[in-house]
XYZ file of C-alpha atoms in Angstrom:
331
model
C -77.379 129.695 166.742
C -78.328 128.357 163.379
C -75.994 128.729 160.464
C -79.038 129.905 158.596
C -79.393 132.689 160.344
C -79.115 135.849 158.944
C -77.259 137.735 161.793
C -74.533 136.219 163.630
C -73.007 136.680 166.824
C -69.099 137.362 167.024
C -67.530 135.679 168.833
C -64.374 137.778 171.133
C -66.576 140.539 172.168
C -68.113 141.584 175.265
C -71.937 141.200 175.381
C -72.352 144.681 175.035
C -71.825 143.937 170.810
C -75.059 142.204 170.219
C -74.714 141.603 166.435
C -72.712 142.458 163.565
C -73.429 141.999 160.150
C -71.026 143.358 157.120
C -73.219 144.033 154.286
C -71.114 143.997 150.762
C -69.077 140.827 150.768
C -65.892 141.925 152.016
C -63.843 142.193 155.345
C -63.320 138.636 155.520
C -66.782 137.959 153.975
C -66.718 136.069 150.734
C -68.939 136.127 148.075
C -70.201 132.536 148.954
C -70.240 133.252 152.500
C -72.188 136.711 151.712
C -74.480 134.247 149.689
C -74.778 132.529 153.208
C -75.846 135.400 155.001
C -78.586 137.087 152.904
C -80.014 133.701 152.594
C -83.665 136.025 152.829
C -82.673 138.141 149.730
C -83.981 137.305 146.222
C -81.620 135.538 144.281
C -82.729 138.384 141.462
C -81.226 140.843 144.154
C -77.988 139.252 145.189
C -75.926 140.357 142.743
C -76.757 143.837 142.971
C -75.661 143.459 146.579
C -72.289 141.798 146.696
C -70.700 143.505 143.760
C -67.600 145.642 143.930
C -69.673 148.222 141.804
C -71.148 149.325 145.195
C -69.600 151.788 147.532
C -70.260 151.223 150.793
C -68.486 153.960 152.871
C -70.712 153.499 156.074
C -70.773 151.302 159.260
C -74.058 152.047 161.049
C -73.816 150.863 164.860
C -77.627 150.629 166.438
C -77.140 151.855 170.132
C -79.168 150.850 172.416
C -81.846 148.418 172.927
C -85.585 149.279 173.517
C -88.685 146.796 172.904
C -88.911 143.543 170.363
C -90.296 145.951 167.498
C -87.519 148.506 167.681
C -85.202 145.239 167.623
C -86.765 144.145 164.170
C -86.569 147.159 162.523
C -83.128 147.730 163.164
C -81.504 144.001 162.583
C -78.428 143.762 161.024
C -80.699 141.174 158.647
C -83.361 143.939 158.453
C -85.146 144.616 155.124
C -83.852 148.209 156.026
C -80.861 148.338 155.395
C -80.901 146.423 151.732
C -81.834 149.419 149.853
C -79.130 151.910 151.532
C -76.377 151.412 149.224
C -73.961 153.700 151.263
C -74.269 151.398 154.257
C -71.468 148.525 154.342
C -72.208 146.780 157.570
C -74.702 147.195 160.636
C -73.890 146.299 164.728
C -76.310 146.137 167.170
C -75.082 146.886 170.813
C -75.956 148.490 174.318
C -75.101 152.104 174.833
C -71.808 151.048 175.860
C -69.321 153.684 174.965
C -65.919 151.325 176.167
C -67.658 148.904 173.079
C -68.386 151.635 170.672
C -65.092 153.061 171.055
C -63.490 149.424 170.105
C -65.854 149.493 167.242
C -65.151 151.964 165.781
C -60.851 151.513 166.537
C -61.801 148.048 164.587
C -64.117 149.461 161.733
C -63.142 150.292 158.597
C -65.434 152.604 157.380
C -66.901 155.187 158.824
C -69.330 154.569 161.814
C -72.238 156.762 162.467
C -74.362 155.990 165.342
C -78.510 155.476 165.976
C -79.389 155.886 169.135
C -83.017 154.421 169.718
C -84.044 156.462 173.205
C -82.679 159.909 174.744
C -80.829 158.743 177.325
C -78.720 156.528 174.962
C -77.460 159.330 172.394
C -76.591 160.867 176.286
C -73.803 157.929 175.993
C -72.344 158.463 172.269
C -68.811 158.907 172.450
C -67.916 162.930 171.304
C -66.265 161.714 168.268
C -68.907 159.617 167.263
C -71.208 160.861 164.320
C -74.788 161.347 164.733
C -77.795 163.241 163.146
C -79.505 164.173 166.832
C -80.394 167.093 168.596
C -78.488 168.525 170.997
C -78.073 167.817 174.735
C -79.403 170.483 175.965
C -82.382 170.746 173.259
C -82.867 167.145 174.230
C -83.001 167.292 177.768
C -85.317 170.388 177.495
C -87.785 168.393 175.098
C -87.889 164.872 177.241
C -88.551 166.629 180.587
C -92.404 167.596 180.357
C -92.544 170.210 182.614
C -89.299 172.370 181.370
C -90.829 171.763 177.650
C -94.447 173.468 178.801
C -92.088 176.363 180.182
C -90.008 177.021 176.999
C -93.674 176.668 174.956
C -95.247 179.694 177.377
C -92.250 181.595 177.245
C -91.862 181.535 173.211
C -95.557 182.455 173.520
C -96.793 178.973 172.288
C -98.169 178.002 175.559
C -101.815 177.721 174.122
C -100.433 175.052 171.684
C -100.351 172.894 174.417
C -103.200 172.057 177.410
C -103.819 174.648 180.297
C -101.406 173.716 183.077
C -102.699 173.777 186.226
C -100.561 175.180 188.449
C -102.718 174.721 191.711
C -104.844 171.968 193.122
C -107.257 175.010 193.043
C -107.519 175.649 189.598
C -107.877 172.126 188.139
C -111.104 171.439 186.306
C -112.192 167.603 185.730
C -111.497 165.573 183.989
C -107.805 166.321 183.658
C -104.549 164.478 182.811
C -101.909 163.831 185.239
C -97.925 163.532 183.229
C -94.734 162.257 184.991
C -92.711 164.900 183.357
C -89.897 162.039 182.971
C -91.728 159.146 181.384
C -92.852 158.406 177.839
C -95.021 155.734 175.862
C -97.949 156.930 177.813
C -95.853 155.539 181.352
C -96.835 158.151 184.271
C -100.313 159.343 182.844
C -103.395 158.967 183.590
C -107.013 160.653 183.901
C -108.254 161.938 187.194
C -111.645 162.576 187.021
C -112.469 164.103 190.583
C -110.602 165.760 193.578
C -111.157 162.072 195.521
C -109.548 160.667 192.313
C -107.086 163.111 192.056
C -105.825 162.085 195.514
C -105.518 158.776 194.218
C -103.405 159.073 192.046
C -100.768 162.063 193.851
C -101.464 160.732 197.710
C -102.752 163.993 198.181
C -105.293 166.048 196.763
C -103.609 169.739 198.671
C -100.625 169.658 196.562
C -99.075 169.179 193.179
C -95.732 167.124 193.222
C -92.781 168.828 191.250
C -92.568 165.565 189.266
C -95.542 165.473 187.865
C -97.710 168.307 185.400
C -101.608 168.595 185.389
C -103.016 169.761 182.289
C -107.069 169.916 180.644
C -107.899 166.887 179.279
C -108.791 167.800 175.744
C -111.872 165.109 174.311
C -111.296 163.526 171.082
C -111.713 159.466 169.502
C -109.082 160.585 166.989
C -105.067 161.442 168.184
C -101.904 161.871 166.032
C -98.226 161.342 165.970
C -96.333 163.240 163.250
C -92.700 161.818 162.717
C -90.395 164.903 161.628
C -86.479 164.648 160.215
C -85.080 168.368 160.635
C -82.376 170.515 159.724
C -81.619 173.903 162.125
C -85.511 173.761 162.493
C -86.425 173.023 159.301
C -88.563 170.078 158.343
C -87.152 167.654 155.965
C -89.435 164.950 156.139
C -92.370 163.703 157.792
C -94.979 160.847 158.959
C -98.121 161.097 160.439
C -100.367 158.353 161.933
C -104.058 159.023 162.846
C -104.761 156.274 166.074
C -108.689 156.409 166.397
C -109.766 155.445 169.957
C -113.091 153.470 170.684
C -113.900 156.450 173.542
C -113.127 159.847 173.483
C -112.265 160.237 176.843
C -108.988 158.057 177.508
C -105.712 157.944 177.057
C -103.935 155.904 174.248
C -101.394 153.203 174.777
C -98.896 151.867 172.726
C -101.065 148.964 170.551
C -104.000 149.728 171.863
C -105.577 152.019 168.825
C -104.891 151.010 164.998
C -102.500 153.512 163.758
C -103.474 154.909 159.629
C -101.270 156.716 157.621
C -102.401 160.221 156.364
C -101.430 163.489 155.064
C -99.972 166.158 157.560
C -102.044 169.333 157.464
C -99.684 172.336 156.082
C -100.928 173.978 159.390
C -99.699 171.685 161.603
C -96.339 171.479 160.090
C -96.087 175.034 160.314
C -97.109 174.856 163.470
C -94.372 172.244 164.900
C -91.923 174.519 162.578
C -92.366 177.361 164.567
C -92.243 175.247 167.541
C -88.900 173.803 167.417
C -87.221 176.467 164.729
C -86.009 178.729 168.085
C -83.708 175.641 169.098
C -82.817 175.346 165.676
C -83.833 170.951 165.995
C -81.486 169.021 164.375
C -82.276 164.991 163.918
C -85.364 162.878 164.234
C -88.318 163.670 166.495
C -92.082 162.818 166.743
C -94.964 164.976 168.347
C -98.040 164.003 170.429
C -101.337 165.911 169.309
C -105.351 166.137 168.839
C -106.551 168.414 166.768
C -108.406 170.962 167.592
C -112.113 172.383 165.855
C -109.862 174.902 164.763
C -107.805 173.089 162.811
C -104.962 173.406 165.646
C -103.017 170.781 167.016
C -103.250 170.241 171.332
C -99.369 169.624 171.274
C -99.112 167.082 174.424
C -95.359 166.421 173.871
C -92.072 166.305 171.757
C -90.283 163.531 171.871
C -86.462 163.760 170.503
C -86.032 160.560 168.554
C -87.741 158.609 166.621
C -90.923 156.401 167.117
C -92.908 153.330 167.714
C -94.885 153.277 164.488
C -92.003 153.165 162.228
C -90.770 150.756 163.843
C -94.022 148.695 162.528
C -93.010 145.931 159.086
C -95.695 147.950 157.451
C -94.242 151.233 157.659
C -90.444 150.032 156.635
C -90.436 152.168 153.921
C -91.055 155.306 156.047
C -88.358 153.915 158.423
C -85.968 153.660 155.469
C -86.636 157.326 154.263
C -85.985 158.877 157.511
C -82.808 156.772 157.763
C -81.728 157.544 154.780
C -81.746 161.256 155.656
C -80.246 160.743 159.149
C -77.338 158.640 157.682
C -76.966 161.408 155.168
C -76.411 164.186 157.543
C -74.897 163.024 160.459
C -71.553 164.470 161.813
C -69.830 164.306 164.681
C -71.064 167.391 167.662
């Protein structure tokens, strides 16, 4: 790897400890050498970043690994992390608790963990600090199925499609979920009973792994990215994705994403939503909106999301880091 490189790897570790990268010039980091490294800061900047002045209290350990974007955004050599003046250095490594544990025996300051996906927070060591929901809350709001059953039975259930609950009842088109998979994985439009069969193997029965739901019509879908506190909303992101046809479903890249303003309604609505489990951490939500001005909730996802992980929306990213590094504590 080339000395110009930003990140490095180091060297004594197991693979799970992808990279490491202190960020104030100390712990056996010069000032020359942290020249070295943040050869892609402004000069204008350096100083601001290697001075003593600076109190950098936290070690932020990225855990997990998803897709190339989510990679990017989270470098140690990420723009990111250069305006977070509480952070002193950032590792990058597979949820491997055995590694996290050394980590953080080895660490000097005080390490607070990002997991990227669901099942990787499922791996944080107890004492390990975190801003991110609960377990339970978590594997309520990932399973697809079990989250349509806690909307009905709060009495939210028309926030979301009708679920069909028999081959009988289902009206075409309709959408067929995986209740286990996200980015889109596991669902698809059936648009007859022959077509329906298709897709299931059978068109008599409806497979406890998978939810049917009314397909609800629309060119234009949203993702709002929330930061809460005991079910209140902190901050938040939305992205408008306008489809060519109405009638499909959206997969990662395949609709430009555009900022805009959430509707007070909607955050109300996604308020109300998650306020009974009291949500605590990052999440993001899957809509349309209705003609009434209501959002068709398709799901809530606990953890963050794909379009911050965009260049263009870094400064989102930072702001909902910035409050997750804030609050995080150990469970």
């Amino acid at each position: 790897m080339s000395s110009r490189r930003a990140a490095r790897r180091v060297r004594g570790r197991s693979p799970a400890l992808i990279r490491s990268l202190p960020l104030d010039g100390t712990g056996g980091v010069g000032e020359e050498s942290a020249r070295g490294i943040f050869m892609s800061i402004p000069e204008n900047m350096m100083d601001s970043f290697i001075s003593s002045e600076n109190v950098k209290t936290i070690h932020v350990v990225v855990y997990g690994v998803h897709s190339q974007d989510w990679t990017n955004a989270f470098a140690p050599e990420s723009e990111l992390w250069h305006s977070l003046p509480q952070v002193g250095q950032v590792s990058c490594i597979e949820a491997d608790p055995g590694e996290l544990e050394r980590l953080m025996a080895d660490s000097s300051l005080e390490v607070v963990a990002i997991p990227l996906m669901e099942e990787h927070a499922d791996r944080l060591p107890p004492r390990v600090a975190r801003f991110h929901p609960s377990r339970p809350v978590s594997d309520l709001l990932r399973n697809k199925r079990q989250t349509l059953d806690y909307a009905a039975a709060q009495g939210f259930g028309h926030w979301c499609p009708e679920v069909y609950a028999e081959v009988s009842q289902i009206r075409f088109p309709c959408i067929i979920k995986r209740v286990d998979l996200n980015a889109s994985a596991g669902v698809d439009i059936a648009h007859s009973r022959r077509g329906l069969a298709a897709r299931l193997g059978s068109a008599l029965e409806l497979p406890p792994d998978v939810v049917v739901q009314a397909f609800v019509y629309g060119s234009e879908e949203y993702a709002t990215y929330l930061v809460m506190e005991e079910g209140e909303i902190l901050w938040d992101a939305t992205f408008c994705y306008e489809m060519e046809f109405s009638d499909v479903v959206r997969r990662p890249g395949t609709a430009p994403a555009q900022r805009v303003a959430t509707p007070g309604r909607i955050l109300a609505q996604f308020r109300d939503f998650l306020v009974p489990l009291r949500y605590s951490g990052p999440c993001n939500v899957d809509y349309k909106i209705r003609p009434n001005g209501e959002a068709a909730i398709f799901e809530v996802n606990p953890r963050l999301g794909g379009s911050l992980m965009k260049h263009e929306n870094l400064d989102l990213r930072r702001e909902a880091v910035a409050l997750i590094l804030d609050r995080a504590r150990c469970p």
